[in-house]
Amino acid sequence: MTTDLALTTTAWQRSGSGASRDGEAPRKGSTMKHRSLAAMVAATAAGALVLTGCGQAGQGSVNADGKTELTMWTHSAGNPGEIAVYDQIISDYNASQDDYVVVREDFPQESYNDSVVAAAASGDLPCLIDMDGPIMPNWAWSGYLQELKLPEKLTDSLLPTAVGTYQDKIYSAGYWDAALSIFARKSVLDANRIRIPSIEEPWTREEFDAALETLKAAGYDTPIDIGAEDQGEWWSYAYSPILQSFGGDQIDRDSYLTAEGALNGPEAVEAFTWFQELFTQGYAGNAGTIGNQEFVDDQVALSYTGVWNAQAALEEVGDDLLILPPPDFGHGPKIGGGSWQWGITADCVDAEGARDYLEFSFNDDYIAAFSDSQIVIPATAGAEGLSEHFGEGDDLHAFVELSQQFALARPATPAYPVISSTFEKAAKDIMNGADVQSTLDNAVKDIDQNIESNDGYGF
Amino acid sequence: MTVHRSTGSARLGRRRRLALSYAGMSVLAVFFLFPLVFMVVSSLKPDAQILSDTDSLRAFLPVGDISLDNYGEVFERVPVAQFMTNSVLVTSAIVILGLFVNSLAGFALSRVRWAGRGVVLAVIIATLIVPFETIAVPMVYWVSKLPTLVLEGGLLKYDFGWLNTYQVQIIPFVANAFSIFLFRQYFSTIPASLDEAARIDGAGWFTIYRRIIVPLSGPAFATVAILTFLPAWNSYLWPLMVVQKEELRPVMVGMQYFFQLNTQWGEIMAYTSMITLPVLIVFLVFQRAFISSIAASGVKG
């Protein structure tokens, strides 16, 4: 240490007093150093003067034309269909009045939530954000959102699952909803003498099991594609309705404080035992490709999939395509409800403008345009009539009825992200052969612990 | 005769060994090339064919319905040129500034003797333990409050917040503990007598750095360039959090544009083919120096 210090001192002494840094002559080097120092002091002083003299940039959101800018974030980057509709709405709105101008920023869906959470952490959320229905309670509880306060007449006109309610207050509303169904070929069901179910008379559990057995015997390696190769929210969205149809649920919806009994009771065990047997008996697999290609290629006889795949399936399969309700496992067929919706952020200083824009945008023409562009169910009866696919007698009208009859929103609790990921992990473990009861018990424990450590999330 | 025979058999043995090692290397090369070939070939096929070809060798062959349609559609879905420009700009800045700053730090830690440099080096290396993800959110908060200069109405004004800028994607990644360590290790292999000789000739520290250390450390610079380039080019989480404006996004964030309800596999393959190209070029340019630096410094990247 002492040696080091001595060497260091010597070195600096040399470079200072030796005055020969960078190979320059002593006097010149010394002069250069002084000049550099002087230049640095001058630059710092000038910088400080500039900063103190010029003042802070404008903090308001008023643009050069005197209009208040309302920024909105969408999850639609890479989706030209949705963006085209937004472009239309925004340009119509901006031209319709002189107070506000709406500016859009698009984010990719897969990472949208991360972007919103990061912006919330730094206090940089825009006025308007869209969000997937089930995440809304968490964001409302986290203080990202304010009450939507759109006219009651407007929210009442929407599909119930297109309105996001948390603790009896409306925080979000959407232009559309999605629905799952079972796609089948009429010719295949007829050839195998399988009854074609209807909304009034869906398949019972016994009928559905028998159909799978028959189709397996008919030569389909895996008779149904349920999308088990997918991941993330799909698992909760697609398979929690099966659990609910058996009589279970992801959480006790009376208290929202525990999953005990709902997710690990006898009904849930029965549901997941059935789910496990789908794979052990070879009725479904998890090695396919995400999407509906296996059904289109007739590698599977049935496909448990969403409305968004319906038009492509119609184009491939034509009149032979059947859109069937999910089976009734004892408590009626169930479909997950609640999709992307709009909300106003808590710190939005121009909330009135944001509301004005949203009210303008919930127009039947725009809703129908969304519906036809994305092949999703329009949220209003008026838009249904304007839509090419979802009006009475149109090719995809079945989805409207399915949604109206069987849709059940996912639990409206801030714990939902944890419920969803825990549900996915448990269901995947069970699919892979884990013991049903103990896996569900552990899932309940994880969910309850999270709720407890967050003081019940306000319930 | 005996000598001739033994020379001949030795030559034969050498040839056999050479042939075997080439065969081994060819197998490895094919193994490593498979993903790249699959990516490029798939970028020329429609989605349905990509999926149906996966169960056969056709997946690696440009057969069937081949076209450049996917490339055209990529340009419609994603502003490729803008994202590429952003990535090139941000990555180049990080690499160039990083080479300068980190090599100077490595130089100070390796060649200049000063009190506490061991502790400083230990602290720098210790920062490698902290995963970026754990500090990402606090860093977002921090950079959102940093002062900056903006032009408003032709006047220079100050403001707060680095979000939605190029510098927020560059500055936090210039100083890099691993690069400093690698430079420090490499510089330590250069004989100190060179410094002493230079100092006798009147050279200062910066001259020694510039005229002696830098010219002798080509492989270290090439290695750091590659190791800095790759994560900078692949940067995803940070720009996702700090850049909300599309015109400032880098290429990796663009990947997510293709994951809609139905994933566009053909377009993904076309896009990845396009954004992998610069990585391959950089690696090919620097590979010889990269390998020699790894051999010299004993550091595995």
PDB file of N, CA and C in Angstrom, chain A residues 1 4-5 7-8 11-12 14-15 20-23 50-51 54-59 73 77-80 105-111 114-115 118-119 121-122 124 289-291 293 308-309, chain B residues 48 51 76-77 112-116 137 140-141 144-145 149-150 152 156-160 163 199 202-207 236 240-241 243-247 249 253 256-257 259-262:
ATOM      1  N   MET A   1       0.843  -1.210   0.000  1.00  0.00           N
ATOM      2  CA  MET A   1       0.000   0.000   0.000  1.00  0.00           C
ATOM      3  C   MET A   1       0.872   1.253   0.000  1.00  0.00           C
ATOM      4  N   ASP A   4       2.618   1.506  -3.212  1.00  0.00           N
ATOM      5  CA  ASP A   4       1.667   1.980  -4.226  1.00  0.00           C
ATOM      6  C   ASP A   4       1.516   3.498  -4.166  1.00  0.00           C
ATOM      7  N   LEU A   5       1.307   3.967  -2.933  1.00  0.00           N
ATOM      8  CA  LEU A   5       1.100   5.402  -2.756  1.00  0.00           C
ATOM      9  C   LEU A   5       2.323   6.178  -3.220  1.00  0.00           C
ATOM     10  N   LEU A   7       4.567   5.264  -5.344  1.00  0.00           N
ATOM     11  CA  LEU A   7       4.676   5.225  -6.802  1.00  0.00           C
ATOM     12  C   LEU A   7       3.688   6.180  -7.449  1.00  0.00           C
ATOM     13  N   THR A   8       2.499   6.188  -6.878  1.00  0.00           N
ATOM     14  CA  THR A   8       1.462   7.055  -7.438  1.00  0.00           C
ATOM     15  C   THR A   8       1.894   8.512  -7.354  1.00  0.00           C
ATOM     16  N   ALA A  11       4.544   9.267  -9.805  1.00  0.00           N
ATOM     17  CA  ALA A  11       4.020   9.351 -11.172  1.00  0.00           C
ATOM     18  C   ALA A  11       3.352  10.687 -11.423  1.00  0.00           C
ATOM     19  N   TRP A  12       2.485  11.098 -10.476  1.00  0.00           N
ATOM     20  CA  TRP A  12       1.778  12.358 -10.692  1.00  0.00           C
ATOM     21  C   TRP A  12       2.720  13.556 -10.643  1.00  0.00           C
ATOM     22  N   ARG A  14       5.746  13.468 -11.549  1.00  0.00           N
ATOM     23  CA  ARG A  14       6.442  13.505 -12.848  1.00  0.00           C
ATOM     24  C   ARG A  14       5.566  14.150 -13.903  1.00  0.00           C
ATOM     25  N   SER A  15       4.347  13.688 -13.940  1.00  0.00           N
ATOM     26  CA  SER A  15       3.524  14.204 -15.035  1.00  0.00           C
ATOM     27  C   SER A  15       3.177  15.670 -14.835  1.00  0.00           C
ATOM     28  N   SER A  20       5.895  17.302 -19.303  1.00  0.00           N
ATOM     29  CA  SER A  20       6.160  16.767 -20.645  1.00  0.00           C
ATOM     30  C   SER A  20       5.044  15.800 -21.031  1.00  0.00           C
ATOM     31  N   ARG A  21       3.840  16.100 -20.631  1.00  0.00           N
ATOM     32  CA  ARG A  21       2.713  15.209 -20.962  1.00  0.00           C
ATOM     33  C   ARG A  21       2.483  15.210 -22.463  1.00  0.00           C
ATOM     34  N   ASP A  22       2.134  14.049 -22.917  1.00  0.00           N
ATOM     35  CA  ASP A  22       1.816  13.878 -24.330  1.00  0.00           C
ATOM     36  C   ASP A  22       2.971  14.301 -25.227  1.00  0.00           C
ATOM     37  N   GLY A  23       4.179  14.227 -24.685  1.00  0.00           N
ATOM     38  CA  GLY A  23       5.354  14.484 -25.510  1.00  0.00           C
ATOM     39  C   GLY A  23       5.554  15.946 -25.865  1.00  0.00           C
ATOM     40  N   VAL A  50     -26.814  29.543 -19.920  1.00  0.00           N
ATOM     41  CA  VAL A  50     -27.853  29.146 -20.871  1.00  0.00           C
ATOM     42  C   VAL A  50     -29.027  28.543 -20.110  1.00  0.00           C
ATOM     43  N   LEU A  51     -28.686  27.654 -19.161  1.00  0.00           N
ATOM     44  CA  LEU A  51     -29.762  26.965 -18.441  1.00  0.00           C
ATOM     45  C   LEU A  51     -30.587  27.925 -17.601  1.00  0.00           C
ATOM     46  N   CYS A  54     -32.483  30.636 -20.096  1.00  0.00           N
ATOM     47  CA  CYS A  54     -33.503  30.321 -21.095  1.00  0.00           C
ATOM     48  C   CYS A  54     -34.812  29.817 -20.502  1.00  0.00           C
ATOM     49  N   GLY A  55     -34.787  29.356 -19.252  1.00  0.00           N
ATOM     50  CA  GLY A  55     -36.026  28.924 -18.623  1.00  0.00           C
ATOM     51  C   GLY A  55     -36.456  27.549 -19.058  1.00  0.00           C
ATOM     52  N   GLN A  56     -37.432  27.037 -18.293  1.00  0.00           N
ATOM     53  CA  GLN A  56     -37.867  25.665 -18.542  1.00  0.00           C
ATOM     54  C   GLN A  56     -38.841  25.601 -19.707  1.00  0.00           C
ATOM     55  N   ALA A  57     -38.773  24.479 -20.444  1.00  0.00           N
ATOM     56  CA  ALA A  57     -39.681  24.279 -21.573  1.00  0.00           C
ATOM     57  C   ALA A  57     -41.116  24.170 -21.072  1.00  0.00           C
ATOM     58  N   GLY A  58     -42.044  24.471 -21.955  1.00  0.00           N
ATOM     59  CA  GLY A  58     -43.463  24.487 -21.588  1.00  0.00           C
ATOM     60  C   GLY A  58     -43.932  23.164 -21.014  1.00  0.00           C
ATOM     61  N   GLN A  59     -44.745  23.250 -19.961  1.00  0.00           N
ATOM     62  CA  GLN A  59     -45.191  22.038 -19.296  1.00  0.00           C
ATOM     63  C   GLN A  59     -46.604  21.623 -19.697  1.00  0.00           C
ATOM     64  N   TRP A  73     -52.648   5.731 -25.923  1.00  0.00           N
ATOM     65  CA  TRP A  73     -51.796   4.581 -26.209  1.00  0.00           C
ATOM     66  C   TRP A  73     -52.671   3.385 -26.578  1.00  0.00           C
ATOM     67  N   ALA A  77     -49.853  -1.845 -32.292  1.00  0.00           N
ATOM     68  CA  ALA A  77     -48.732  -1.784 -33.242  1.00  0.00           C
ATOM     69  C   ALA A  77     -48.625  -3.107 -33.991  1.00  0.00           C
ATOM     70  N   GLY A  78     -48.443  -3.018 -35.292  1.00  0.00           N
ATOM     71  CA  GLY A  78     -48.345  -4.227 -36.100  1.00  0.00           C
ATOM     72  C   GLY A  78     -49.682  -4.784 -36.520  1.00  0.00           C
ATOM     73  N   ASN A  79     -50.760  -4.057 -36.205  1.00  0.00           N
ATOM     74  CA  ASN A  79     -52.100  -4.504 -36.591  1.00  0.00           C
ATOM     75  C   ASN A  79     -52.723  -3.434 -37.494  1.00  0.00           C
ATOM     76  N   PRO A  80     -52.416  -3.476 -38.786  1.00  0.00           N
ATOM     77  CA  PRO A  80     -52.857  -2.393 -39.687  1.00  0.00           C
ATOM     78  C   PRO A  80     -54.374  -2.210 -39.700  1.00  0.00           C
ATOM     79  N   GLU A 105     -50.167   6.776 -29.942  1.00  0.00           N
ATOM     80  CA  GLU A 105     -48.910   6.016 -29.941  1.00  0.00           C
ATOM     81  C   GLU A 105     -49.274   4.538 -29.857  1.00  0.00           C
ATOM     82  N   ASP A 106     -48.718   3.748 -30.764  1.00  0.00           N
ATOM     83  CA  ASP A 106     -49.044   2.310 -30.776  1.00  0.00           C
ATOM     84  C   ASP A 106     -47.905   1.497 -30.184  1.00  0.00           C
ATOM     85  N   PHE A 107     -48.272   0.501 -29.401  1.00  0.00           N
ATOM     86  CA  PHE A 107     -47.298  -0.404 -28.787  1.00  0.00           C
ATOM     87  C   PHE A 107     -47.619  -1.829 -29.212  1.00  0.00           C
ATOM     88  N   PRO A 108     -46.588  -2.682 -29.283  1.00  0.00           N
ATOM     89  CA  PRO A 108     -46.889  -4.085 -29.567  1.00  0.00           C
ATOM     90  C   PRO A 108     -47.608  -4.744 -28.386  1.00  0.00           C
ATOM     91  N   GLN A 109     -48.602  -5.553 -28.712  1.00  0.00           N
ATOM     92  CA  GLN A 109     -49.469  -6.135 -27.680  1.00  0.00           C
ATOM     93  C   GLN A 109     -48.706  -6.945 -26.634  1.00  0.00           C
ATOM     94  N   GLU A 110     -47.731  -7.748 -27.108  1.00  0.00           N
ATOM     95  CA  GLU A 110     -47.036  -8.656 -26.201  1.00  0.00           C
ATOM     96  C   GLU A 110     -46.352  -7.929 -25.048  1.00  0.00           C
ATOM     97  N   SER A 111     -45.934  -6.692 -25.282  1.00  0.00           N
ATOM     98  CA  SER A 111     -45.177  -5.992 -24.251  1.00  0.00           C
ATOM     99  C   SER A 111     -45.889  -4.736 -23.762  1.00  0.00           C
ATOM    100  N   ASP A 114     -46.107  -4.052 -19.917  1.00  0.00           N
ATOM    101  CA  ASP A 114     -44.823  -3.637 -19.341  1.00  0.00           C
ATOM    102  C   ASP A 114     -44.589  -2.153 -19.592  1.00  0.00           C
ATOM    103  N   SER A 115     -44.937  -1.707 -20.791  1.00  0.00           N
ATOM    104  CA  SER A 115     -44.747  -0.290 -21.117  1.00  0.00           C
ATOM    105  C   SER A 115     -45.619   0.596 -20.229  1.00  0.00           C
ATOM    106  N   ALA A 118     -44.238   0.615 -16.619  1.00  0.00           N
ATOM    107  CA  ALA A 118     -43.015   1.427 -16.528  1.00  0.00           C
ATOM    108  C   ALA A 118     -43.366   2.915 -16.567  1.00  0.00           C
ATOM    109  N   ALA A 119     -44.289   3.279 -17.459  1.00  0.00           N
ATOM    110  CA  ALA A 119     -44.672   4.688 -17.566  1.00  0.00           C
ATOM    111  C   ALA A 119     -45.385   5.150 -16.301  1.00  0.00           C
ATOM    112  N   ALA A 121     -44.771   4.075 -13.350  1.00  0.00           N
ATOM    113  CA  ALA A 121     -43.747   4.215 -12.313  1.00  0.00           C
ATOM    114  C   ALA A 121     -43.055   5.574 -12.416  1.00  0.00           C
ATOM    115  N   SER A 122     -42.918   6.071 -13.635  1.00  0.00           N
ATOM    116  CA  SER A 122     -42.223   7.349 -13.792  1.00  0.00           C
ATOM    117  C   SER A 122     -43.207   8.507 -13.960  1.00  0.00           C
ATOM    118  N   ASP A 124     -45.514   8.975 -16.295  1.00  0.00           N
ATOM    119  CA  ASP A 124     -45.596   9.434 -17.678  1.00  0.00           C
ATOM    120  C   ASP A 124     -46.722   8.786 -18.468  1.00  0.00           C
ATOM    121  N   THR A 289     -49.407 -26.430 -33.414  1.00  0.00           N
ATOM    122  CA  THR A 289     -49.013 -25.037 -33.617  1.00  0.00           C
ATOM    123  C   THR A 289     -50.149 -24.125 -33.184  1.00  0.00           C
ATOM    124  N   ILE A 290     -49.780 -22.965 -32.665  1.00  0.00           N
ATOM    125  CA  ILE A 290     -50.785 -22.010 -32.203  1.00  0.00           C
ATOM    126  C   ILE A 290     -51.604 -21.545 -33.402  1.00  0.00           C
ATOM    127  N   GLY A 291     -52.909 -21.473 -33.211  1.00  0.00           N
ATOM    128  CA  GLY A 291     -53.778 -21.067 -34.313  1.00  0.00           C
ATOM    129  C   GLY A 291     -54.696 -22.212 -34.699  1.00  0.00           C
ATOM    130  N   GLN A 293     -54.680 -23.925 -37.726  1.00  0.00           N
ATOM    131  CA  GLN A 293     -54.250 -24.583 -38.954  1.00  0.00           C
ATOM    132  C   GLN A 293     -54.581 -26.081 -38.966  1.00  0.00           C
ATOM    133  N   TRP A 308     -61.945 -14.798 -33.731  1.00  0.00           N
ATOM    134  CA  TRP A 308     -60.970 -14.182 -34.634  1.00  0.00           C
ATOM    135  C   TRP A 308     -60.468 -15.143 -35.718  1.00  0.00           C
ATOM    136  N   ASN A 309     -60.669 -16.462 -35.503  1.00  0.00           N
ATOM    137  CA  ASN A 309     -60.256 -17.433 -36.514  1.00  0.00           C
ATOM    138  C   ASN A 309     -61.416 -17.853 -37.425  1.00  0.00           C
TER     139      ASN A 309
ATOM    140  N   ALA B  48     -48.722 -21.346 -43.810  1.00  0.00           N
ATOM    141  CA  ALA B  48     -49.232 -22.724 -43.777  1.00  0.00           C
ATOM    142  C   ALA B  48     -48.142 -23.705 -44.214  1.00  0.00           C
ATOM    143  N   LEU B  51     -45.456 -24.311 -41.505  1.00  0.00           N
ATOM    144  CA  LEU B  51     -45.904 -25.240 -40.468  1.00  0.00           C
ATOM    145  C   LEU B  51     -45.948 -26.673 -40.995  1.00  0.00           C
ATOM    146  N   GLU B  76     -44.907  -3.373 -44.671  1.00  0.00           N
ATOM    147  CA  GLU B  76     -46.226  -2.770 -44.444  1.00  0.00           C
ATOM    148  C   GLU B  76     -46.577  -2.745 -42.957  1.00  0.00           C
ATOM    149  N   ARG B  77     -46.112  -3.749 -42.218  1.00  0.00           N
ATOM    150  CA  ARG B  77     -46.491  -3.868 -40.804  1.00  0.00           C
ATOM    151  C   ARG B  77     -45.581  -3.059 -39.885  1.00  0.00           C
ATOM    152  N   VAL B 112      -2.046   2.468 -14.465  1.00  0.00           N
ATOM    153  CA  VAL B 112      -1.750   3.582 -13.550  1.00  0.00           C
ATOM    154  C   VAL B 112      -1.864   3.078 -12.118  1.00  0.00           C
ATOM    155  N   ARG B 113      -0.873   3.362 -11.325  1.00  0.00           N
ATOM    156  CA  ARG B 113      -0.913   2.900  -9.931  1.00  0.00           C
ATOM    157  C   ARG B 113      -1.513   4.008  -9.070  1.00  0.00           C
ATOM    158  N   TRP B 114      -2.590   3.718  -8.411  1.00  0.00           N
ATOM    159  CA  TRP B 114      -3.205   4.702  -7.527  1.00  0.00           C
ATOM    160  C   TRP B 114      -3.891   3.993  -6.367  1.00  0.00           C
ATOM    161  N   ALA B 115      -4.021   4.728  -5.290  1.00  0.00           N
ATOM    162  CA  ALA B 115      -4.547   4.128  -4.070  1.00  0.00           C
ATOM    163  C   ALA B 115      -5.983   3.694  -4.288  1.00  0.00           C
ATOM    164  N   GLY B 116      -6.317   2.476  -3.895  1.00  0.00           N
ATOM    165  CA  GLY B 116      -7.684   2.004  -3.932  1.00  0.00           C
ATOM    166  C   GLY B 116      -8.127   1.434  -5.255  1.00  0.00           C
ATOM    167  N   VAL B 137     -36.702  -0.732 -13.307  1.00  0.00           N
ATOM    168  CA  VAL B 137     -37.803   0.184 -12.974  1.00  0.00           C
ATOM    169  C   VAL B 137     -37.297   1.420 -12.211  1.00  0.00           C
ATOM    170  N   VAL B 140     -35.821   3.671 -14.711  1.00  0.00           N
ATOM    171  CA  VAL B 140     -36.811   4.402 -15.527  1.00  0.00           C
ATOM    172  C   VAL B 140     -37.237   5.665 -14.791  1.00  0.00           C
ATOM    173  N   TYR B 141     -37.514   5.493 -13.493  1.00  0.00           N
ATOM    174  CA  TYR B 141     -37.932   6.642 -12.685  1.00  0.00           C
ATOM    175  C   TYR B 141     -36.834   7.703 -12.700  1.00  0.00           C
ATOM    176  N   SER B 144     -36.323   9.487 -15.981  1.00  0.00           N
ATOM    177  CA  SER B 144     -37.469  10.347 -16.309  1.00  0.00           C
ATOM    178  C   SER B 144     -37.363  11.709 -15.617  1.00  0.00           C
ATOM    179  N   LYS B 145     -36.423  11.825 -14.679  1.00  0.00           N
ATOM    180  CA  LYS B 145     -36.263  13.107 -13.963  1.00  0.00           C
ATOM    181  C   LYS B 145     -34.972  13.829 -14.333  1.00  0.00           C
ATOM    182  N   LEU B 149     -31.786  19.495 -22.472  1.00  0.00           N
ATOM    183  CA  LEU B 149     -32.037  20.733 -23.201  1.00  0.00           C
ATOM    184  C   LEU B 149     -32.958  20.449 -24.385  1.00  0.00           C
ATOM    185  N   VAL B 150     -33.907  21.333 -24.607  1.00  0.00           N
ATOM    186  CA  VAL B 150     -34.813  21.152 -25.745  1.00  0.00           C
ATOM    187  C   VAL B 150     -34.954  22.468 -26.508  1.00  0.00           C
ATOM    188  N   GLU B 152     -37.456  24.954 -28.133  1.00  0.00           N
ATOM    189  CA  GLU B 152     -38.893  25.249 -28.130  1.00  0.00           C
ATOM    190  C   GLU B 152     -39.095  26.629 -28.730  1.00  0.00           C
ATOM    191  N   LEU B 156     -33.509  27.717 -26.908  1.00  0.00           N
ATOM    192  CA  LEU B 156     -32.994  26.580 -26.155  1.00  0.00           C
ATOM    193  C   LEU B 156     -33.521  26.676 -24.731  1.00  0.00           C
ATOM    194  N   LYS B 157     -34.213  25.642 -24.307  1.00  0.00           N
ATOM    195  CA  LYS B 157     -34.755  25.658 -22.945  1.00  0.00           C
ATOM    196  C   LYS B 157     -34.396  24.359 -22.241  1.00  0.00           C
ATOM    197  N   TYR B 158     -34.460  24.403 -20.939  1.00  0.00           N
ATOM    198  CA  TYR B 158     -34.190  23.161 -20.222  1.00  0.00           C
ATOM    199  C   TYR B 158     -35.504  22.493 -19.856  1.00  0.00           C
ATOM    200  N   ASP B 159     -35.396  21.214 -19.664  1.00  0.00           N
ATOM    201  CA  ASP B 159     -36.581  20.443 -19.303  1.00  0.00           C
ATOM    202  C   ASP B 159     -36.121  19.243 -18.481  1.00  0.00           C
ATOM    203  N   PHE B 160     -37.053  18.491 -17.995  1.00  0.00           N
ATOM    204  CA  PHE B 160     -36.686  17.299 -17.240  1.00  0.00           C
ATOM    205  C   PHE B 160     -37.260  16.057 -17.912  1.00  0.00           C
ATOM    206  N   LEU B 163     -36.973  10.417 -21.193  1.00  0.00           N
ATOM    207  CA  LEU B 163     -37.774   9.426 -21.911  1.00  0.00           C
ATOM    208  C   LEU B 163     -37.979   9.906 -23.352  1.00  0.00           C
ATOM    209  N   ARG B 199       7.686   6.666 -21.024  1.00  0.00           N
ATOM    210  CA  ARG B 199       7.741   7.754 -20.036  1.00  0.00           C
ATOM    211  C   ARG B 199       9.128   8.406 -20.039  1.00  0.00           C
ATOM    212  N   GLY B 202       9.305  10.844 -22.454  1.00  0.00           N
ATOM    213  CA  GLY B 202       8.493  12.031 -22.181  1.00  0.00           C
ATOM    214  C   GLY B 202       7.016  11.879 -22.455  1.00  0.00           C
ATOM    215  N   ALA B 203       6.550  10.666 -22.629  1.00  0.00           N
ATOM    216  CA  ALA B 203       5.129  10.485 -22.939  1.00  0.00           C
ATOM    217  C   ALA B 203       4.276  10.583 -21.668  1.00  0.00           C
ATOM    218  N   GLY B 204       3.113  11.182 -21.794  1.00  0.00           N
ATOM    219  CA  GLY B 204       2.158  11.223 -20.675  1.00  0.00           C
ATOM    220  C   GLY B 204       1.254   9.996 -20.739  1.00  0.00           C
ATOM    221  N   TRP B 205       0.341   9.900 -19.759  1.00  0.00           N
ATOM    222  CA  TRP B 205      -0.522   8.713 -19.705  1.00  0.00           C
ATOM    223  C   TRP B 205      -1.379   8.556 -20.952  1.00  0.00           C
ATOM    224  N   PHE B 206      -1.942   9.682 -21.396  1.00  0.00           N
ATOM    225  CA  PHE B 206      -2.838   9.551 -22.551  1.00  0.00           C
ATOM    226  C   PHE B 206      -2.067   9.149 -23.803  1.00  0.00           C
ATOM    227  N   THR B 207      -0.836   9.658 -23.917  1.00  0.00           N
ATOM    228  CA  THR B 207      -0.015   9.268 -25.077  1.00  0.00           C
ATOM    229  C   THR B 207       0.307   7.786 -25.017  1.00  0.00           C
ATOM    230  N   TYR B 236     -34.009  -4.902 -25.710  1.00  0.00           N
ATOM    231  CA  TYR B 236     -35.465  -4.999 -25.851  1.00  0.00           C
ATOM    232  C   TYR B 236     -36.200  -4.359 -24.669  1.00  0.00           C
ATOM    233  N   LEU B 240     -38.218  -0.668 -24.522  1.00  0.00           N
ATOM    234  CA  LEU B 240     -39.655  -0.873 -24.341  1.00  0.00           C
ATOM    235  C   LEU B 240     -40.189   0.017 -23.218  1.00  0.00           C
ATOM    236  N   MET B 241     -39.363   0.190 -22.183  1.00  0.00           N
ATOM    237  CA  MET B 241     -39.807   0.943 -21.022  1.00  0.00           C
ATOM    238  C   MET B 241     -39.621   2.450 -21.176  1.00  0.00           C
ATOM    239  N   VAL B 243     -39.006   4.231 -24.225  1.00  0.00           N
ATOM    240  CA  VAL B 243     -39.342   4.863 -25.514  1.00  0.00           C
ATOM    241  C   VAL B 243     -40.790   4.554 -25.867  1.00  0.00           C
ATOM    242  N   GLN B 244     -41.590   5.589 -25.890  1.00  0.00           N
ATOM    243  CA  GLN B 244     -42.996   5.378 -26.249  1.00  0.00           C
ATOM    244  C   GLN B 244     -43.289   5.802 -27.684  1.00  0.00           C
ATOM    245  N   LYS B 245     -42.396   6.578 -28.249  1.00  0.00           N
ATOM    246  CA  LYS B 245     -42.632   7.045 -29.617  1.00  0.00           C
ATOM    247  C   LYS B 245     -42.082   6.033 -30.618  1.00  0.00           C
ATOM    248  N   GLU B 246     -42.933   5.691 -31.570  1.00  0.00           N
ATOM    249  CA  GLU B 246     -42.537   4.660 -32.539  1.00  0.00           C
ATOM    250  C   GLU B 246     -41.282   5.044 -33.321  1.00  0.00           C
ATOM    251  N   GLU B 247     -41.130   6.343 -33.611  1.00  0.00           N
ATOM    252  CA  GLU B 247     -40.003   6.760 -34.463  1.00  0.00           C
ATOM    253  C   GLU B 247     -38.649   6.612 -33.776  1.00  0.00           C
ATOM    254  N   ARG B 249     -37.983   3.744 -31.780  1.00  0.00           N
ATOM    255  CA  ARG B 249     -37.827   2.346 -31.346  1.00  0.00           C
ATOM    256  C   ARG B 249     -36.749   1.604 -32.131  1.00  0.00           C
ATOM    257  N   VAL B 253     -37.738  -4.343 -30.568  1.00  0.00           N
ATOM    258  CA  VAL B 253     -39.121  -4.064 -30.161  1.00  0.00           C
ATOM    259  C   VAL B 253     -40.054  -4.355 -31.335  1.00  0.00           C
ATOM    260  N   GLN B 256     -42.065  -7.727 -31.791  1.00  0.00           N
ATOM    261  CA  GLN B 256     -43.362  -7.976 -31.155  1.00  0.00           C
ATOM    262  C   GLN B 256     -44.530  -7.565 -32.035  1.00  0.00           C
ATOM    263  N   TYR B 257     -44.261  -6.793 -33.070  1.00  0.00           N
ATOM    264  CA  TYR B 257     -45.345  -6.355 -33.948  1.00  0.00           C
ATOM    265  C   TYR B 257     -46.022  -7.535 -34.651  1.00  0.00           C
ATOM    266  N   PHE B 259     -46.561 -10.587 -33.342  1.00  0.00           N
ATOM    267  CA  PHE B 259     -47.279 -11.525 -32.475  1.00  0.00           C
ATOM    268  C   PHE B 259     -48.685 -11.007 -32.218  1.00  0.00           C
ATOM    269  N   GLN B 260     -49.511 -11.149 -33.225  1.00  0.00           N
ATOM    270  CA  GLN B 260     -50.915 -10.785 -33.083  1.00  0.00           C
ATOM    271  C   GLN B 260     -51.673 -12.030 -32.639  1.00  0.00           C
ATOM    272  N   LEU B 261     -53.010 -12.006 -32.713  1.00  0.00           N
ATOM    273  CA  LEU B 261     -53.764 -13.181 -32.274  1.00  0.00           C
ATOM    274  C   LEU B 261     -53.310 -14.423 -33.028  1.00  0.00           C
ATOM    275  N   ASN B 262     -53.039 -14.269 -34.306  1.00  0.00           N
ATOM    276  CA  ASN B 262     -52.424 -15.357 -35.049  1.00  0.00           C
ATOM    277  C   ASN B 262     -51.032 -14.906 -35.475  1.00  0.00           C
TER     278      ASN B 262
END
